[in-house]
């Protein structure tokens, strides 16, 4: 094979280049600028970006790094290590170091050339330092950061890319990522991150499709260096599907190329001399850029032969020469070469590469310098691929330790899983790593906790506890029980039993730090389970220990719970003070979980107090902090719930659903999913979306049935089921739900949900009475139920504006039917900004006004209620309002004009319909808001006009003549 097979020009991509250039100009102007370039393998993503960035004005500093397929789960920040190395190479170490914080930079953990990193630092520091470094570098000249193959990004790199995309506005930095489409499973976390970025308006998208036939013709002409053959161009376009890489490969394949395109790529390799083929295989095994020495170590052979081989590969354009070494030109070529290697040869080459890396990390010659940039993760992965588990085990252990120090918990968890997987394959594993299996399991459980992988954490914690004797190692058992309890609480709100056992195993004479942590964790779970008395005692004990030790890390979670207790009792000033102090302490200690939870809980209490706008803004602030701290999926999703609930009460339903959808797209833990679905289910119910609401309720019920804790979610679920039954007219089911929760609600439910149960229960009893006005048994049952509901509401000691509004509503529903009581309740809801509840109470007030023949009062209240319901899109509420207006004849003239042959007025038709349904005069009067005497007068006129001798005959004639057809 001779001549070039790579086009010297890029064809058919003018529009895509224009998008990249426009994004660059936005970045230079200080606007947010991120571009994702997607397309299938071989479509030309890298070529496009290289061409576009090579022609940008302003002499930008172009920094690039790529994600690796091999080891992508265990090697944190891989592309950004390359970006840092590129930056140091371009600007020099001293200049880069001057852009970083004095006193040690966490980025030194990624690139030791930058100096030693602090011994401990928070999870956000690496993100913030990278952001600061790029922004400061861009003050001198524009910067372009290219991250290739985001589909293979490790969790930390994925988080870093998303963080930079959200926060680089204001800096002259263009961030570009390339993504191979069709590479990720539907639930892969990288797919979720890319989808999240796609929803952000600041991210531009370039999707490369196949080349058109005319572009294939131009590409072949550029490769061949002569005018195109039209017939050949058509054949190549058809076979290649317009994929540029395959067009180039087919350009030299002759008229009878191999069957599949991967074989076609390999055809370019089969005629290579042995040294060149072995060098190419070495690079394919490494999966990374290699310098001459590493190529020689893996491929073998004399230096002269290797030089010739690399020259041959470069000439054939299978390999590209870079500043520090060589890399295979395209991943598809690398994959084809790697997959074609016989397994024994592949293992041997992995072993050679791992041995070469190990020698660089710890040279046999004491005079030779060690290379601090050798990745322990790469060693672990290559020793594993070589089947050398005795060497892979300690390498994975060291890599896990490093990942933990970098707060790269997903990668740490993967590496610890690798250690446990290899454990039985190694003769003396504990000696190999210097720690026993229980230690590995405990660290894996802790990494899972930090990574938000609660299910895996519970499994690892349980396995560790199986190996610990509490009688021999009580503190260790307590630590593990505490960790498992906290993990379980994230899954379903449970974990109390584990935490109680843990506290018992760590009595006052044990480690004070451990005891304080366990007491705070137990108090947290007890608060979530509404076990408030024990909760206060445990939180107070934890705070006493923390104050004595002067430890912010211990003070923060104790203050968090105490702030929540103040909020539960309606003391928002004290709650705000405790939350602010907890936030400060958590921030100082680097406790992101507690820091973010303060926003969530304070927002929730503001919402409970009816301060909805404040709650929305505080939760929004917390969500931004969660994104900055890399906890958008865990704490961020609960902050989305804290933001969505007040939006629901404010009637901003579309906005609330947008918040819910964004949070659910991150695939949060099951407990958080349940809370988010509750918001969506409540809105579906208020909008009358019966099918959607039913689906959501079934999903939430399935979760609740298998969940120990989550008291607040279960309370909300019960209230939704009750409201749904009431709206559907299933009064027996509604009353059953009321009775099911009446006795236990005050102890098991939050105060506000208990008050809501009282109001809904009162509405159920009113409906039951109206449906059976002469049934003495029903009247007695409803009276007894209302008395029980009043006692339950009286047991609620918490006082907030929302609970006050609920009390006023209950009083209006259960009192003597005076209009001022209903107006007071409506005014309370109006003042809070809860529009749906305002309209509901106004409709009930209108019914009271009609019953007392106050038609102008009824009309004005219904007019306001209907306007609110229409604006909200609250179809069921609007239907109830319209029905009430129709029954009260508030939409037509009082008398009306006869519109039937029998001369019946509209009001007489209303009476006739109810008469035909078997209603008594008293029941008709109650339903039409008129007196029984007026009904008797209407009945007499109806019988006369129909010529009927009895009510039964009148009903029969009405049916025969079609008077009962159509809407009332």
PDB file of N, CA, C and O in Angstrom, residues 342-365:
ATOM      1  N   UNK A 342      -4.541 -12.652  19.304  1.00  0.00           N
ATOM      2  CA  UNK A 342      -4.864 -13.886  20.019  1.00  0.00           C
ATOM      3  C   UNK A 342      -4.753 -13.652  21.531  1.00  0.00           C
ATOM      4  O   UNK A 342      -3.847 -12.938  21.990  1.00  0.00           O
ATOM      5  N   UNK A 343      -5.677 -14.198  22.334  1.00  0.00           N
ATOM      6  CA  UNK A 343      -5.678 -13.923  23.785  1.00  0.00           C
ATOM      7  C   UNK A 343      -4.325 -14.164  24.470  1.00  0.00           C
ATOM      8  O   UNK A 343      -3.917 -13.327  25.292  1.00  0.00           O
ATOM      9  N   UNK A 344      -3.583 -15.254  24.188  1.00  0.00           N
ATOM     10  CA  UNK A 344      -2.297 -15.421  24.878  1.00  0.00           C
ATOM     11  C   UNK A 344      -1.321 -14.277  24.567  1.00  0.00           C
ATOM     12  O   UNK A 344      -0.629 -13.788  25.468  1.00  0.00           O
ATOM     13  N   UNK A 345      -1.283 -13.858  23.305  1.00  0.00           N
ATOM     14  CA  UNK A 345      -0.377 -12.768  22.944  1.00  0.00           C
ATOM     15  C   UNK A 345      -0.838 -11.458  23.597  1.00  0.00           C
ATOM     16  O   UNK A 345      -0.023 -10.655  24.058  1.00  0.00           O
ATOM     17  N   UNK A 346      -2.138 -11.263  23.646  1.00  0.00           N
ATOM     18  CA  UNK A 346      -2.664 -10.046  24.262  1.00  0.00           C
ATOM     19  C   UNK A 346      -2.259  -9.986  25.735  1.00  0.00           C
ATOM     20  O   UNK A 346      -1.825  -8.949  26.236  1.00  0.00           O
ATOM     21  N   UNK A 347      -2.378 -11.121  26.445  1.00  0.00           N
ATOM     22  CA  UNK A 347      -2.005 -11.144  27.874  1.00  0.00           C
ATOM     23  C   UNK A 347      -0.521 -10.857  28.053  1.00  0.00           C
ATOM     24  O   UNK A 347      -0.130 -10.122  28.962  1.00  0.00           O
ATOM     25  N   UNK A 348       0.307 -11.449  27.173  1.00  0.00           N
ATOM     26  CA  UNK A 348       1.748 -11.220  27.295  1.00  0.00           C
ATOM     27  C   UNK A 348       2.090  -9.744  27.100  1.00  0.00           C
ATOM     28  O   UNK A 348       2.923  -9.184  27.810  1.00  0.00           O
ATOM     29  N   UNK A 349       1.433  -9.105  26.151  1.00  0.00           N
ATOM     30  CA  UNK A 349       1.742  -7.702  25.887  1.00  0.00           C
ATOM     31  C   UNK A 349       1.228  -6.797  27.027  1.00  0.00           C
ATOM     32  O   UNK A 349       1.871  -5.802  27.376  1.00  0.00           O
ATOM     33  N   UNK A 350       0.089  -7.151  27.593  1.00  0.00           N
ATOM     34  CA  UNK A 350      -0.384  -6.402  28.773  1.00  0.00           C
ATOM     35  C   UNK A 350       0.641  -6.529  29.908  1.00  0.00           C
ATOM     36  O   UNK A 350       0.936  -5.552  30.608  1.00  0.00           O
ATOM     37  N   UNK A 351       1.187  -7.743  30.084  1.00  0.00           N
ATOM     38  CA  UNK A 351       2.177  -7.960  31.147  1.00  0.00           C
ATOM     39  C   UNK A 351       3.440  -7.139  30.885  1.00  0.00           C
ATOM     40  O   UNK A 351       4.009  -6.543  31.813  1.00  0.00           O
ATOM     41  N   UNK A 352       3.882  -7.096  29.634  1.00  0.00           N
ATOM     42  CA  UNK A 352       5.083  -6.301  29.319  1.00  0.00           C
ATOM     43  C   UNK A 352       4.838  -4.810  29.586  1.00  0.00           C
ATOM     44  O   UNK A 352       5.699  -4.115  30.116  1.00  0.00           O
ATOM     45  N   UNK A 353       3.649  -4.328  29.205  1.00  0.00           N
ATOM     46  CA  UNK A 353       3.353  -2.908  29.403  1.00  0.00           C
ATOM     47  C   UNK A 353       3.273  -2.597  30.903  1.00  0.00           C
ATOM     48  O   UNK A 353       3.824  -1.590  31.377  1.00  0.00           O
ATOM     49  N   UNK A 354       2.610  -3.467  31.668  1.00  0.00           N
ATOM     50  CA  UNK A 354       2.514  -3.246  33.108  1.00  0.00           C
ATOM     51  C   UNK A 354       3.895  -3.268  33.753  1.00  0.00           C
ATOM     52  O   UNK A 354       4.206  -2.443  34.628  1.00  0.00           O
ATOM     53  N   UNK A 355       4.760  -4.203  33.312  1.00  0.00           N
ATOM     54  CA  UNK A 355       6.114  -4.282  33.872  1.00  0.00           C
ATOM     55  C   UNK A 355       6.911  -3.020  33.547  1.00  0.00           C
ATOM     56  O   UNK A 355       7.648  -2.497  34.401  1.00  0.00           O
ATOM     57  N   UNK A 356       6.730  -2.504  32.326  1.00  0.00           N
ATOM     58  CA  UNK A 356       7.445  -1.275  31.942  1.00  0.00           C
ATOM     59  C   UNK A 356       6.969  -0.089  32.784  1.00  0.00           C
ATOM     60  O   UNK A 356       7.762   0.745  33.234  1.00  0.00           O
ATOM     61  N   UNK A 357       5.644  -0.010  33.017  1.00  0.00           N
ATOM     62  CA  UNK A 357       5.120   1.071  33.858  1.00  0.00           C
ATOM     63  C   UNK A 357       5.613   0.937  35.291  1.00  0.00           C
ATOM     64  O   UNK A 357       5.986   1.933  35.936  1.00  0.00           O
ATOM     65  N   UNK A 358       5.628  -0.309  35.798  1.00  0.00           N
ATOM     66  CA  UNK A 358       6.084  -0.533  37.176  1.00  0.00           C
ATOM     67  C   UNK A 358       7.543  -0.147  37.327  1.00  0.00           C
ATOM     68  O   UNK A 358       7.943   0.425  38.350  1.00  0.00           O
ATOM     69  N   UNK A 359       8.347  -0.421  36.298  1.00  0.00           N
ATOM     70  CA  UNK A 359       9.768  -0.070  36.367  1.00  0.00           C
ATOM     71  C   UNK A 359       9.955   1.450  36.369  1.00  0.00           C
ATOM     72  O   UNK A 359      10.853   1.972  37.015  1.00  0.00           O
ATOM     73  N   UNK A 360       9.074   2.142  35.669  1.00  0.00           N
ATOM     74  CA  UNK A 360       9.158   3.609  35.684  1.00  0.00           C
ATOM     75  C   UNK A 360       8.742   4.169  37.047  1.00  0.00           C
ATOM     76  O   UNK A 360       9.288   5.164  37.508  1.00  0.00           O
ATOM     77  N   UNK A 361       7.732   3.535  37.645  1.00  0.00           N
ATOM     78  CA  UNK A 361       7.261   4.030  38.939  1.00  0.00           C
ATOM     79  C   UNK A 361       8.275   3.749  40.043  1.00  0.00           C
ATOM     80  O   UNK A 361       8.431   4.551  40.974  1.00  0.00           O
ATOM     81  N   UNK A 362       8.967   2.608  39.957  1.00  0.00           N
ATOM     82  CA  UNK A 362       9.972   2.238  40.960  1.00  0.00           C
ATOM     83  C   UNK A 362      11.131   1.580  40.233  1.00  0.00           C
ATOM     84  O   UNK A 362      11.208   0.348  40.140  1.00  0.00           O
ATOM     85  N   UNK A 363      12.068   2.357  39.669  1.00  0.00           N
ATOM     86  CA  UNK A 363      13.151   1.791  38.847  1.00  0.00           C
ATOM     87  C   UNK A 363      14.041   0.841  39.641  1.00  0.00           C
ATOM     88  O   UNK A 363      14.294   1.057  40.835  1.00  0.00           O
ATOM     89  N   UNK A 364      14.473  -0.216  38.943  1.00  0.00           N
ATOM     90  CA  UNK A 364      15.394  -1.159  39.595  1.00  0.00           C
ATOM     91  C   UNK A 364      16.725  -0.481  39.899  1.00  0.00           C
ATOM     92  O   UNK A 364      17.385  -0.795  40.895  1.00  0.00           O
ATOM     93  N   UNK A 365      17.136   0.447  39.056  1.00  0.00           N
ATOM     94  CA  UNK A 365      18.389   1.188  39.268  1.00  0.00           C
ATOM     95  C   UNK A 365      18.131   2.324  40.262  1.00  0.00           C
ATOM     96  O   UNK A 365      17.373   3.256  39.964  1.00  0.00           O
TER      97      UNK A 365
END
